[in-house]
CSV table of C-alpha atoms in Angstrom, one decimal:
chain,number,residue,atom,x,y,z
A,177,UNK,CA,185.0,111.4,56.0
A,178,UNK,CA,182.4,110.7,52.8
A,179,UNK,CA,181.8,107.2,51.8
A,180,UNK,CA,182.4,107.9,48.3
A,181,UNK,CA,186.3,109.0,50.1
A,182,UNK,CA,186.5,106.4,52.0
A,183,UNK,CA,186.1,103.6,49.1
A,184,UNK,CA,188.3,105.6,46.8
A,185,UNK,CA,191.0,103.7,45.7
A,186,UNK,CA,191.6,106.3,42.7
A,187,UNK,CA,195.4,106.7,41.9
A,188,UNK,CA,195.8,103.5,44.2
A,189,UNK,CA,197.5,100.0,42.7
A,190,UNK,CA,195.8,96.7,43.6
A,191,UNK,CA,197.6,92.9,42.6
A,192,UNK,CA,195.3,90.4,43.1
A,193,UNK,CA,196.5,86.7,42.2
A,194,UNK,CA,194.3,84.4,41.2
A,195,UNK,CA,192.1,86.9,39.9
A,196,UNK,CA,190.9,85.9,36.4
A,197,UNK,CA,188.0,83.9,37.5
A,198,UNK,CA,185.5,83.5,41.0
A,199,UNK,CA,186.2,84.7,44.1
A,200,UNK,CA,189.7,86.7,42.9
A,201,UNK,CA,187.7,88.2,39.2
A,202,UNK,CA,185.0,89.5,42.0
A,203,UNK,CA,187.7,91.5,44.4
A,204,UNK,CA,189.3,92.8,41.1
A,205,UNK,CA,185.8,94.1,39.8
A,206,UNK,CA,185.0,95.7,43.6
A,207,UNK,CA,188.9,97.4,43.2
A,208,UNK,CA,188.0,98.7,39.7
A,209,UNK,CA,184.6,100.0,40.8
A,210,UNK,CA,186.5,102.1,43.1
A,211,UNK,CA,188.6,103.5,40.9
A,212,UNK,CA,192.2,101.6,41.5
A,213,UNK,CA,194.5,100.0,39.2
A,214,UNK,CA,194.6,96.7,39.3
A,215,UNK,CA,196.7,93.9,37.6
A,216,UNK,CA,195.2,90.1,38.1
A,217,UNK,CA,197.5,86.6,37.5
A,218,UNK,CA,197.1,83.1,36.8
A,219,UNK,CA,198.3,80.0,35.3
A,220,UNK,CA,196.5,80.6,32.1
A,221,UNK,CA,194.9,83.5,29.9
A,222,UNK,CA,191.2,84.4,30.3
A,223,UNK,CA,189.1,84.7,27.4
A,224,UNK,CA,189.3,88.7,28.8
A,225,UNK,CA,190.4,89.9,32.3
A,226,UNK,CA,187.6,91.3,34.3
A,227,UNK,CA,185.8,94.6,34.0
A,228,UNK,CA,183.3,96.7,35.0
A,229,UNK,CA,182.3,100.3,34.3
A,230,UNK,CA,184.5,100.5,31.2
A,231,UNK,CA,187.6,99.7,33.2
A,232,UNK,CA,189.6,96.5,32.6
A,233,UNK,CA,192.3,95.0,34.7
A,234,UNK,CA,195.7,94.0,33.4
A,235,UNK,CA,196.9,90.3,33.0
A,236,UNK,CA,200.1,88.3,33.4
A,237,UNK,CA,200.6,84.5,33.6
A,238,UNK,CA,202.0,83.6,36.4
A,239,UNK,CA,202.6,80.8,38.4
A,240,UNK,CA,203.7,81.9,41.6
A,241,UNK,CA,204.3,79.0,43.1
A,242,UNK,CA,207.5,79.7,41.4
A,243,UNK,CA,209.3,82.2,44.2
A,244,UNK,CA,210.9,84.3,40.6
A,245,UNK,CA,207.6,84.5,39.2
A,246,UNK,CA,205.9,85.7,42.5
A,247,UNK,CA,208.4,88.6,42.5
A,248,UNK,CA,208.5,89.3,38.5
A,249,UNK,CA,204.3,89.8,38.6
A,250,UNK,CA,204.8,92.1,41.7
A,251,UNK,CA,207.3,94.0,39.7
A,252,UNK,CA,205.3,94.3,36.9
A,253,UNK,CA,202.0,95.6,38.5
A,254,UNK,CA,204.9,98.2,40.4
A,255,UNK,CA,205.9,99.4,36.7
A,256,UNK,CA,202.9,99.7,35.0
A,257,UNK,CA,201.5,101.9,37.7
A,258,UNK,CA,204.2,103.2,39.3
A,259,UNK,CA,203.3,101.8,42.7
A,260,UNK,CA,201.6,98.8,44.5
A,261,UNK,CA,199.1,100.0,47.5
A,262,UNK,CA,197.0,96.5,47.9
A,263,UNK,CA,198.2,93.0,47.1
A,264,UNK,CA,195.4,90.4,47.5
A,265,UNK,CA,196.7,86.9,47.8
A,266,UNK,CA,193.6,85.1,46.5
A,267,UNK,CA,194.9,82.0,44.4
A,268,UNK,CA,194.6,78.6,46.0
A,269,UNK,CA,192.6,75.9,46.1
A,270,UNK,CA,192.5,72.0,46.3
A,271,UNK,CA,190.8,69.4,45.2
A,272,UNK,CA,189.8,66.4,48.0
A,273,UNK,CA,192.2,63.7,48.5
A,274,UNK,CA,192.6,61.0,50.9
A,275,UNK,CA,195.3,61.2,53.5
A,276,UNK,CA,196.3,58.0,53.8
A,277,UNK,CA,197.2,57.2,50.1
A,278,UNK,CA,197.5,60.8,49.0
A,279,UNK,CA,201.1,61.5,46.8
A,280,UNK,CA,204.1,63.5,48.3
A,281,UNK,CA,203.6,65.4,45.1
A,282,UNK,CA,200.0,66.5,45.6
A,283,UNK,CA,201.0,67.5,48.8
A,284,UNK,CA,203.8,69.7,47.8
A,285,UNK,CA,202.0,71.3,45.5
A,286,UNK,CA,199.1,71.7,47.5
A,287,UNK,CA,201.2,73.4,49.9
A,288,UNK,CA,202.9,75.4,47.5
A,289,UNK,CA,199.9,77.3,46.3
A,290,UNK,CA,198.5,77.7,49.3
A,291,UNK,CA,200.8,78.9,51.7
A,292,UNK,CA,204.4,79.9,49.8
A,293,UNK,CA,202.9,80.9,46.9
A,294,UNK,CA,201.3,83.7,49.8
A,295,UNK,CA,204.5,84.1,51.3
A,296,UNK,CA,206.5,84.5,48.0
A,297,UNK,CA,204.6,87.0,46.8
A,298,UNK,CA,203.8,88.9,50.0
A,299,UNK,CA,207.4,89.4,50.2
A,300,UNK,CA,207.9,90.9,47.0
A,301,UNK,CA,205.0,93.0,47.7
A,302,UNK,CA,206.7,94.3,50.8
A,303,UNK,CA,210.1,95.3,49.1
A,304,UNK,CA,207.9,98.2,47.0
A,305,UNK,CA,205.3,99.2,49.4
A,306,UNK,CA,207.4,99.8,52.7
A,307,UNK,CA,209.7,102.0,50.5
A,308,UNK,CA,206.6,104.1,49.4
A,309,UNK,CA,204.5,106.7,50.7
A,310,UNK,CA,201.8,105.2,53.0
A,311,UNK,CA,203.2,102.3,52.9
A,312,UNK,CA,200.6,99.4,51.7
A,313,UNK,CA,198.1,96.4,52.5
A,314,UNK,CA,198.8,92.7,52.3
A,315,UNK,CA,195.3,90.9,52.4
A,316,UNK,CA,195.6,86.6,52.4
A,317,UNK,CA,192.6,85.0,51.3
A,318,UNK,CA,192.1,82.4,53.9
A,319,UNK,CA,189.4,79.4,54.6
A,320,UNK,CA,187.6,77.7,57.4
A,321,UNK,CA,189.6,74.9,56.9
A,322,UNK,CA,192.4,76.4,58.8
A,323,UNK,CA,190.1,76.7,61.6
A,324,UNK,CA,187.8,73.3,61.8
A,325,UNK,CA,189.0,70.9,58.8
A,326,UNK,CA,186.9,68.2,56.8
A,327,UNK,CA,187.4,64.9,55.6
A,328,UNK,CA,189.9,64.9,52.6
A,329,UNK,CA,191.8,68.4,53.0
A,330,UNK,CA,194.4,67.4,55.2
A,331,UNK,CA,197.3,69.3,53.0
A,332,UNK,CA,195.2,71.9,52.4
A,333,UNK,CA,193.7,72.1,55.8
A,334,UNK,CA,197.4,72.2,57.1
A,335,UNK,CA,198.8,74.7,54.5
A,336,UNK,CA,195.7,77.2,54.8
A,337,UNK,CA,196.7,77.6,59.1
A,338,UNK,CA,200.5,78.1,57.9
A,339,UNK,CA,198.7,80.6,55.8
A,340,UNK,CA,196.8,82.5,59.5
A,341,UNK,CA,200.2,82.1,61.2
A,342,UNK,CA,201.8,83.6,58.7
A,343,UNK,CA,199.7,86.9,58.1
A,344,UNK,CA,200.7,87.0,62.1
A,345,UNK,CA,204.3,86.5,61.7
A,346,UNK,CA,204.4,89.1,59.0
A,347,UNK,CA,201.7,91.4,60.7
A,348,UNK,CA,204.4,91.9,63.2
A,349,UNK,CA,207.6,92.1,61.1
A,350,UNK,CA,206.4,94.5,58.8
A,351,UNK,CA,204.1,96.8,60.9
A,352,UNK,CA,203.8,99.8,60.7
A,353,UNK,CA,204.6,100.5,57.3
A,354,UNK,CA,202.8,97.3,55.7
A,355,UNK,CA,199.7,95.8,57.4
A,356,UNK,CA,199.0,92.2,56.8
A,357,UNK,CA,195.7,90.8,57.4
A,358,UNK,CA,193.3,87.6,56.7
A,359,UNK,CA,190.3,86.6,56.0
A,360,UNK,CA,188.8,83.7,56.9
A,361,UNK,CA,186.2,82.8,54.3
A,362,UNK,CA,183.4,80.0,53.9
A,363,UNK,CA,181.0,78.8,51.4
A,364,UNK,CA,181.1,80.8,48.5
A,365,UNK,CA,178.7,80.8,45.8
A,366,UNK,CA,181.0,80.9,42.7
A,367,UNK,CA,180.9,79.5,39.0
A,368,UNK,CA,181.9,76.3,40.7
A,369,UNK,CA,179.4,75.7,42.8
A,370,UNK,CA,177.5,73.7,40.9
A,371,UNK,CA,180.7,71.1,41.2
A,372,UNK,CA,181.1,71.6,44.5
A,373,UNK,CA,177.7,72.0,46.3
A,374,UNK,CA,175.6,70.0,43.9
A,375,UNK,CA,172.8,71.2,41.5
A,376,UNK,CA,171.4,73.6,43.8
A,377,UNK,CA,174.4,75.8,43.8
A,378,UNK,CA,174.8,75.8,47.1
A,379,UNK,CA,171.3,75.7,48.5
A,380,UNK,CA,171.4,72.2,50.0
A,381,UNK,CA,174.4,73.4,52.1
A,382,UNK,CA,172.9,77.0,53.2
A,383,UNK,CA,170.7,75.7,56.2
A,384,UNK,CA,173.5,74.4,58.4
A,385,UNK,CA,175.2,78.5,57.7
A,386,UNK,CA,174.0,80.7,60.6
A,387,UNK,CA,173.0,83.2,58.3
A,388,UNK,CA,170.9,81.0,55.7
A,389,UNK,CA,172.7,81.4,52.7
A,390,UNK,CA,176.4,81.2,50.8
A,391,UNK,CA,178.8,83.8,51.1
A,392,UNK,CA,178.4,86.1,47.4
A,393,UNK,CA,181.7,86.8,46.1
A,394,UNK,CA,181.2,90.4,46.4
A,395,UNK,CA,181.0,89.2,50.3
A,396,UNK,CA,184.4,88.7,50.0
A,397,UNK,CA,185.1,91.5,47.8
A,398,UNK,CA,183.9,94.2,49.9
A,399,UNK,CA,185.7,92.9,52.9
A,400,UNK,CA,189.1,93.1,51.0
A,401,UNK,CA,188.0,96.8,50.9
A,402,UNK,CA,187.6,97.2,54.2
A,403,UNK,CA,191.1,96.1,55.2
A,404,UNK,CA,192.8,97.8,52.2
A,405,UNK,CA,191.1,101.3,53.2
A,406,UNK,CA,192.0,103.8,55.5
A,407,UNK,CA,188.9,103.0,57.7
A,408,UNK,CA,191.1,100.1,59.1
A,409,UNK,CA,194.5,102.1,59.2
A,410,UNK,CA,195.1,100.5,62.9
A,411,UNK,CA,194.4,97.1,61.8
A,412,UNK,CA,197.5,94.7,61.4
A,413,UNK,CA,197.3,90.8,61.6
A,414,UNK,CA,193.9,90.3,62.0
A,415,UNK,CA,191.6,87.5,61.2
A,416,UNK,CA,188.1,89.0,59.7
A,417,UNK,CA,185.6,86.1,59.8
A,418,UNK,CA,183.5,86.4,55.9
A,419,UNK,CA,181.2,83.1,56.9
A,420,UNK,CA,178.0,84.0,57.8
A,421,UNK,CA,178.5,82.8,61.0
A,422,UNK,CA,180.4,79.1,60.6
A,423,UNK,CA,178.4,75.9,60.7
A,424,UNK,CA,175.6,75.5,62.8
A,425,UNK,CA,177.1,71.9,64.9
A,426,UNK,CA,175.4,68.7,64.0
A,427,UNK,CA,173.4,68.7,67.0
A,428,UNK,CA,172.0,71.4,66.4
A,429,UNK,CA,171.2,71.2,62.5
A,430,UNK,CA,169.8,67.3,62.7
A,431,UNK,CA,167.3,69.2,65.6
A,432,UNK,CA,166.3,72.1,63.3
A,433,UNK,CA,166.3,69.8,59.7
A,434,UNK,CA,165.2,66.5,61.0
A,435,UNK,CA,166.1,65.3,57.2
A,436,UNK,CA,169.6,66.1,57.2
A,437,UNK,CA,172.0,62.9,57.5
């Protein structure tokens, strides 16, 4: 099998939420490039949806923390092209909070985006594609903050694990018909990461990252192709690490950068 067949996504439909800005406008653009369909959500409008090649994605506001709005956004992308192969749950996100004094409302929310959000949609997703012709691909965005957390995450920490154990759960519910996989990814070097990383977009951070550098969204992106292609047909409930290897522990980062704190 070619490579230009086995990235073709031509005649193929592809949601991805949260995918106006970042990480999710990055995985749209890679599903364009390859020819599929694909409709993108959010809270609010973007000046324009993302493009490449001459080929724009769709739009609908959505806030699919909302379990009705999660469905009526899967509906709409299985309308407007007839089908939905791919949904890519990418929207989430937090901003740091202490645990000790953080709100029950920040938390619900928190946890709403992040993990039923996922689940809300996901099951939409599942009513079209398992009554479809090759059935389809469920891909959660995920973070290493399921796996080790850090100081002020604790309800996102928490919600993005309910987020691996579910891809599990619903790996083995829906197989074989719908495959449902995660990623698991780190640093990336968005629009944000200015905010987040400081004024070196990331660089401070990058030396304590095996491979020396921030994950590029298209990273990401190219991974989500992976497990939405036929190449990985046989993979269901997986966790595919996108971090460049994790974080090197302190022990061994204060030996290598005596200057690091």
């Amino acid at each position: 099998m070619g490579e230009s067949r086995r990235m073709d996504f031509t005649g193929q439909a592809v949601l991805v939420t949260g995918g106006t800005r970042g990480l999710g406008a990055a995985i749209a653009r890679a599903f364009l490039a390859s020819g599929a369909d694909v409709l993108v959500c959010g809270r609010g409008t973007p000046a324009a949806p993302p493009s490449t090649g001459g080929r724009e994605a769709a739009f609908q506001v959505a806030d699919l923390r909302d379990p009705v709005a999660a469905a009526d956004v899967v509906t709409a992308a299985a309308k407007r092209f007839g089908r939905l192969d791919v949904l890519v749950n990418n929207a989430g996100g937090s901003p740091d909070a202490d645990a000790a004094t953080v709100s029950p409302r920040f938390v619900e929310k928190v946890v709403a985006l992040n993990l039923l959000a996922p689940f809300y949609t996901a099951q939409a997703a599942n009513l079209v594609m398992r009554e479809q012709p090759g059935g389809g691909s469920v891909i959660n965005i995920g973070s290493v903050s399921a796996h080790a957390p850090q100081p002020g995450t604790a309800a996102y920490s928490a919600a993005k694990a309910g987020l691996l154990g579910l891809t599990r759960a619903l790996a083995l519910e829906w197989a074989p018909r719908v495959r449902v996989n995660h990623i698991t990814a780190g640093l990336v070097r968005t629009e944000n990461a200015a905010a987040l990383y400081g004024d070196t977009d990331g660089g401070a951070v990058a030396g304590v990252v095996p491979m020396g550098r921030l994950a590029e969204p298209d990273d990401v992106a190219r991974a989500c192709l992976w497990l939405a292609c036929d190449l990985s047909s046989y993979i269901t409930g997986a966790d595919l690490a996108v971090h460049g290897g994790g974080e090197i522990p302190a022990r061994y980062a204060v030996g290598r950068h005596p200057t690091l704190p």
